[in-house]
JSON list of C-alpha atoms in Angstrom, two decimals:
[
{"chain": "A", "resi": 1, "resn": "MET", "atom": "CA", "xyz": [249.73, 10.27, -31.42]},
{"chain": "A", "resi": 2, "resn": "ILE", "atom": "CA", "xyz": [251.30, 13.32, -29.42]},
{"chain": "A", "resi": 3, "resn": "LYS", "atom": "CA", "xyz": [249.08, 14.29, -26.04]},
{"chain": "A", "resi": 4, "resn": "LEU", "atom": "CA", "xyz": [249.71, 17.97, -24.86]},
{"chain": "A", "resi": 5, "resn": "SER", "atom": "CA", "xyz": [248.11, 18.59, -21.63]},
{"chain": "A", "resi": 6, "resn": "ASN", "atom": "CA", "xyz": [248.34, 21.33, -20.42]},
{"chain": "A", "resi": 7, "resn": "ASN", "atom": "CA", "xyz": [247.18, 24.78, -22.04]},
{"chain": "A", "resi": 8, "resn": "ILE", "atom": "CA", "xyz": [248.37, 28.35, -22.45]},
{"chain": "A", "resi": 9, "resn": "LYS", "atom": "CA", "xyz": [246.86, 31.28, -23.62]},
{"chain": "A", "resi": 10, "resn": "VAL", "atom": "CA", "xyz": [248.19, 34.83, -23.53]},
{"chain": "A", "resi": 11, "resn": "LEU", "atom": "CA", "xyz": [245.76, 37.66, -24.57]},
{"chain": "A", "resi": 12, "resn": "VAL", "atom": "CA", "xyz": [247.83, 40.07, -26.90]},
{"chain": "A", "resi": 13, "resn": "PRO", "atom": "CA", "xyz": [246.57, 43.60, -27.33]},
{"chain": "A", "resi": 14, "resn": "GLU", "atom": "CA", "xyz": [247.29, 44.59, -31.28]},
{"chain": "A", "resi": 15, "resn": "THR", "atom": "CA", "xyz": [247.93, 48.38, -29.54]},
{"chain": "A", "resi": 16, "resn": "ASN", "atom": "CA", "xyz": [249.05, 49.77, -26.69]},
{"chain": "A", "resi": 17, "resn": "ASN", "atom": "CA", "xyz": [246.83, 52.46, -25.10]},
{"chain": "A", "resi": 18, "resn": "ASP", "atom": "CA", "xyz": [247.18, 55.30, -27.18]},
{"chain": "A", "resi": 19, "resn": "GLY", "atom": "CA", "xyz": [245.72, 53.18, -30.26]},
{"chain": "A", "resi": 20, "resn": "VAL", "atom": "CA", "xyz": [249.67, 52.88, -31.67]},
{"chain": "A", "resi": 21, "resn": "LYS", "atom": "CA", "xyz": [250.33, 49.47, -33.57]},
{"chain": "A", "resi": 22, "resn": "VAL", "atom": "CA", "xyz": [252.67, 47.10, -31.00]},
{"chain": "A", "resi": 23, "resn": "ASP", "atom": "CA", "xyz": [255.68, 44.91, -32.24]},
{"chain": "A", "resi": 24, "resn": "LEU", "atom": "CA", "xyz": [255.95, 41.53, -29.95]},
{"chain": "A", "resi": 25, "resn": "SER", "atom": "CA", "xyz": [256.51, 39.83, -32.52]},
{"chain": "A", "resi": 26, "resn": "SER", "atom": "CA", "xyz": [260.53, 38.98, -31.07]},
{"chain": "A", "resi": 27, "resn": "GLU", "atom": "CA", "xyz": [258.64, 37.54, -28.05]},
{"chain": "A", "resi": 28, "resn": "ILE", "atom": "CA", "xyz": [256.20, 35.50, -29.78]},
{"chain": "A", "resi": 29, "resn": "SER", "atom": "CA", "xyz": [258.47, 34.11, -32.49]},
{"chain": "A", "resi": 30, "resn": "ALA", "atom": "CA", "xyz": [260.64, 32.81, -29.34]},
{"chain": "A", "resi": 31, "resn": "ALA", "atom": "CA", "xyz": [257.69, 31.17, -27.44]},
{"chain": "A", "resi": 32, "resn": "VAL", "atom": "CA", "xyz": [256.53, 29.41, -30.71]},
{"chain": "A", "resi": 33, "resn": "LYS", "atom": "CA", "xyz": [260.20, 27.62, -30.63]},
{"chain": "A", "resi": 34, "resn": "VAL", "atom": "CA", "xyz": [261.14, 27.01, -27.36]},
{"chain": "A", "resi": 35, "resn": "ILE", "atom": "CA", "xyz": [257.42, 24.97, -26.81]},
{"chain": "A", "resi": 36, "resn": "GLY", "atom": "CA", "xyz": [256.90, 24.32, -30.64]},
{"chain": "A", "resi": 37, "resn": "GLY", "atom": "CA", "xyz": [254.15, 26.12, -32.19]},
{"chain": "A", "resi": 38, "resn": "ALA", "atom": "CA", "xyz": [250.44, 28.08, -31.63]},
{"chain": "A", "resi": 39, "resn": "THR", "atom": "CA", "xyz": [247.27, 28.99, -32.15]},
{"chain": "A", "resi": 40, "resn": "THR", "atom": "CA", "xyz": [246.71, 32.48, -32.83]},
{"chain": "A", "resi": 41, "resn": "TYR", "atom": "CA", "xyz": [242.68, 34.23, -33.82]},
{"chain": "A", "resi": 42, "resn": "THR", "atom": "CA", "xyz": [241.56, 37.52, -33.35]},
{"chain": "A", "resi": 43, "resn": "ALA", "atom": "CA", "xyz": [239.35, 38.48, -30.75]},
{"chain": "A", "resi": 44, "resn": "ARG", "atom": "CA", "xyz": [237.77, 41.62, -29.11]},
{"chain": "A", "resi": 45, "resn": "GLY", "atom": "CA", "xyz": [238.75, 42.32, -25.45]},
{"chain": "A", "resi": 46, "resn": "SER", "atom": "CA", "xyz": [235.78, 44.91, -23.54]},
{"chain": "A", "resi": 47, "resn": "TRP", "atom": "CA", "xyz": [235.91, 46.27, -19.90]},
{"chain": "A", "resi": 48, "resn": "VAL", "atom": "CA", "xyz": [234.16, 48.91, -18.17]},
{"chain": "A", "resi": 49, "resn": "GLU", "atom": "CA", "xyz": [236.41, 51.10, -15.52]},
{"chain": "A", "resi": 50, "resn": "LYS", "atom": "CA", "xyz": [234.40, 54.00, -14.29]},
{"chain": "A", "resi": 51, "resn": "ASP", "atom": "CA", "xyz": [231.67, 53.52, -16.01]},
{"chain": "A", "resi": 52, "resn": "LYS", "atom": "CA", "xyz": [233.29, 53.99, -19.65]},
{"chain": "A", "resi": 53, "resn": "LEU", "atom": "CA", "xyz": [233.27, 51.26, -22.20]},
{"chain": "A", "resi": 54, "resn": "TYR", "atom": "CA", "xyz": [236.37, 50.32, -23.80]},
{"chain": "A", "resi": 55, "resn": "THR", "atom": "CA", "xyz": [237.39, 47.85, -26.38]},
{"chain": "A", "resi": 56, "resn": "ASP", "atom": "CA", "xyz": [240.69, 46.50, -27.16]},
{"chain": "A", "resi": 57, "resn": "ASN", "atom": "CA", "xyz": [241.47, 44.79, -30.56]},
{"chain": "A", "resi": 58, "resn": "ILE", "atom": "CA", "xyz": [243.43, 40.89, -29.40]},
{"chain": "A", "resi": 59, "resn": "ASN", "atom": "CA", "xyz": [245.10, 38.76, -30.62]},
{"chain": "A", "resi": 60, "resn": "VAL", "atom": "CA", "xyz": [244.76, 35.39, -27.90]},
{"chain": "A", "resi": 61, "resn": "MET", "atom": "CA", "xyz": [247.68, 32.91, -28.84]},
{"chain": "A", "resi": 62, "resn": "GLN", "atom": "CA", "xyz": [247.29, 29.38, -27.25]},
{"chain": "A", "resi": 63, "resn": "PHE", "atom": "CA", "xyz": [250.17, 27.14, -26.49]},
{"chain": "A", "resi": 64, "resn": "ASN", "atom": "CA", "xyz": [250.25, 23.62, -25.73]},
{"chain": "A", "resi": 65, "resn": "CYS", "atom": "CA", "xyz": [252.80, 21.75, -24.33]},
{"chain": "A", "resi": 66, "resn": "ASP", "atom": "CA", "xyz": [253.30, 18.68, -22.48]},
{"chain": "A", "resi": 67, "resn": "GLU", "atom": "CA", "xyz": [254.56, 20.33, -19.27]},
{"chain": "A", "resi": 68, "resn": "PHE", "atom": "CA", "xyz": [255.97, 23.48, -17.66]},
{"chain": "A", "resi": 69, "resn": "ASP", "atom": "CA", "xyz": [259.69, 23.30, -18.22]},
{"chain": "A", "resi": 70, "resn": "ASN", "atom": "CA", "xyz": [262.04, 26.00, -17.81]},
{"chain": "A", "resi": 71, "resn": "ASP", "atom": "CA", "xyz": [262.90, 27.38, -21.20]},
{"chain": "A", "resi": 72, "resn": "THR", "atom": "CA", "xyz": [257.94, 27.14, -21.55]},
{"chain": "A", "resi": 73, "resn": "VAL", "atom": "CA", "xyz": [257.76, 29.50, -18.35]},
{"chain": "A", "resi": 74, "resn": "LYS", "atom": "CA", "xyz": [260.82, 31.52, -19.37]},
{"chain": "A", "resi": 75, "resn": "VAL", "atom": "CA", "xyz": [259.58, 32.67, -22.97]},
{"chain": "A", "resi": 76, "resn": "ILE", "atom": "CA", "xyz": [255.90, 32.37, -22.19]},
{"chain": "A", "resi": 77, "resn": "SER", "atom": "CA", "xyz": [257.60, 35.11, -18.80]},
{"chain": "A", "resi": 78, "resn": "GLU", "atom": "CA", "xyz": [258.93, 37.44, -21.72]},
{"chain": "A", "resi": 79, "resn": "LEU", "atom": "CA", "xyz": [255.89, 37.75, -23.84]},
{"chain": "A", "resi": 80, "resn": "ILE", "atom": "CA", "xyz": [253.71, 38.79, -20.97]},
{"chain": "A", "resi": 81, "resn": "TYR", "atom": "CA", "xyz": [256.82, 41.21, -19.43]},
{"chain": "A", "resi": 82, "resn": "ALA", "atom": "CA", "xyz": [256.43, 42.55, -23.07]},
{"chain": "A", "resi": 83, "resn": "ILE", "atom": "CA", "xyz": [252.55, 42.90, -23.01]},
{"chain": "A", "resi": 84, "resn": "PHE", "atom": "CA", "xyz": [253.10, 45.09, -19.64]},
{"chain": "A", "resi": 85, "resn": "ASN", "atom": "CA", "xyz": [256.11, 47.49, -21.51]},
{"chain": "A", "resi": 86, "resn": "ARG", "atom": "CA", "xyz": [256.22, 48.30, -24.71]},
{"chain": "A", "resi": 87, "resn": "ALA", "atom": "CA", "xyz": [252.31, 47.39, -24.99]},
{"chain": "A", "resi": 88, "resn": "GLU", "atom": "CA", "xyz": [251.94, 49.43, -21.91]},
{"chain": "A", "resi": 89, "resn": "GLN", "atom": "CA", "xyz": [249.31, 47.57, -20.51]},
{"chain": "A", "resi": 90, "resn": "LEU", "atom": "CA", "xyz": [248.02, 48.08, -17.24]},
{"chain": "A", "resi": 91, "resn": "ALA", "atom": "CA", "xyz": [246.67, 43.76, -17.00]},
{"chain": "A", "resi": 92, "resn": "VAL", "atom": "CA", "xyz": [247.11, 41.61, -18.91]},
{"chain": "A", "resi": 93, "resn": "SER", "atom": "CA", "xyz": [244.74, 37.81, -18.92]},
{"chain": "A", "resi": 94, "resn": "VAL", "atom": "CA", "xyz": [246.76, 34.78, -19.20]},
{"chain": "A", "resi": 95, "resn": "GLU", "atom": "CA", "xyz": [244.87, 31.63, -19.17]},
{"chain": "A", "resi": 96, "resn": "ILE", "atom": "CA", "xyz": [246.35, 28.30, -18.40]},
{"chain": "A", "resi": 97, "resn": "ASN", "atom": "CA", "xyz": [244.34, 25.03, -17.71]},
{"chain": "A", "resi": 98, "resn": "GLY", "atom": "CA", "xyz": [240.41, 26.89, -18.14]},
{"chain": "A", "resi": 99, "resn": "VAL", "atom": "CA", "xyz": [242.09, 29.21, -15.37]},
{"chain": "A", "resi": 100, "resn": "LEU", "atom": "CA", "xyz": [241.87, 32.91, -16.70]},
{"chain": "A", "resi": 101, "resn": "TYR", "atom": "CA", "xyz": [244.52, 34.91, -14.36]},
{"chain": "A", "resi": 102, "resn": "ILE", "atom": "CA", "xyz": [244.24, 39.01, -14.45]},
{"chain": "A", "resi": 103, "resn": "LEU", "atom": "CA", "xyz": [248.13, 39.80, -13.89]},
{"chain": "A", "resi": 104, "resn": "GLU", "atom": "CA", "xyz": [247.64, 43.27, -12.48]},
{"chain": "A", "resi": 105, "resn": "SER", "atom": "CA", "xyz": [251.66, 44.62, -12.51]},
{"chain": "A", "resi": 106, "resn": "VAL", "atom": "CA", "xyz": [255.31, 42.27, -14.03]},
{"chain": "A", "resi": 107, "resn": "ASP", "atom": "CA", "xyz": [255.25, 40.87, -9.83]},
{"chain": "A", "resi": 108, "resn": "ASP", "atom": "CA", "xyz": [252.21, 38.94, -10.63]},
{"chain": "A", "resi": 109, "resn": "ILE", "atom": "CA", "xyz": [254.10, 37.08, -13.60]},
{"chain": "A", "resi": 110, "resn": "GLU", "atom": "CA", "xyz": [256.53, 35.42, -11.07]},
{"chain": "A", "resi": 111, "resn": "LYS", "atom": "CA", "xyz": [254.02, 33.96, -9.23]},
{"chain": "A", "resi": 112, "resn": "LEU", "atom": "CA", "xyz": [251.94, 33.02, -12.31]},
{"chain": "A", "resi": 113, "resn": "PHE", "atom": "CA", "xyz": [253.86, 29.67, -12.29]}
]
């Protein structure tokens, strides 16, 4: 039996804010290789800003691991960084062990772990 005590979910948008498809496959592949696997499922994110409803198609990347070693922290941080920069997101949602964190800048990545 294998017991993986930690659960990390990263909400990965399919497109940037202009609706252009974003390819984050290299960061996702790196995370899967280091952590050993992932479960991905599609979802739809919705939020309201200035009385306007926004929606995004997203992929929830769920990683399970025994501990947060340096390699795990590095690949998850690189994925989040790519979401901010290449997907041009103003915030990134990450859930760790049932607690949701909404990161508002790349500076928040360091505080996450």
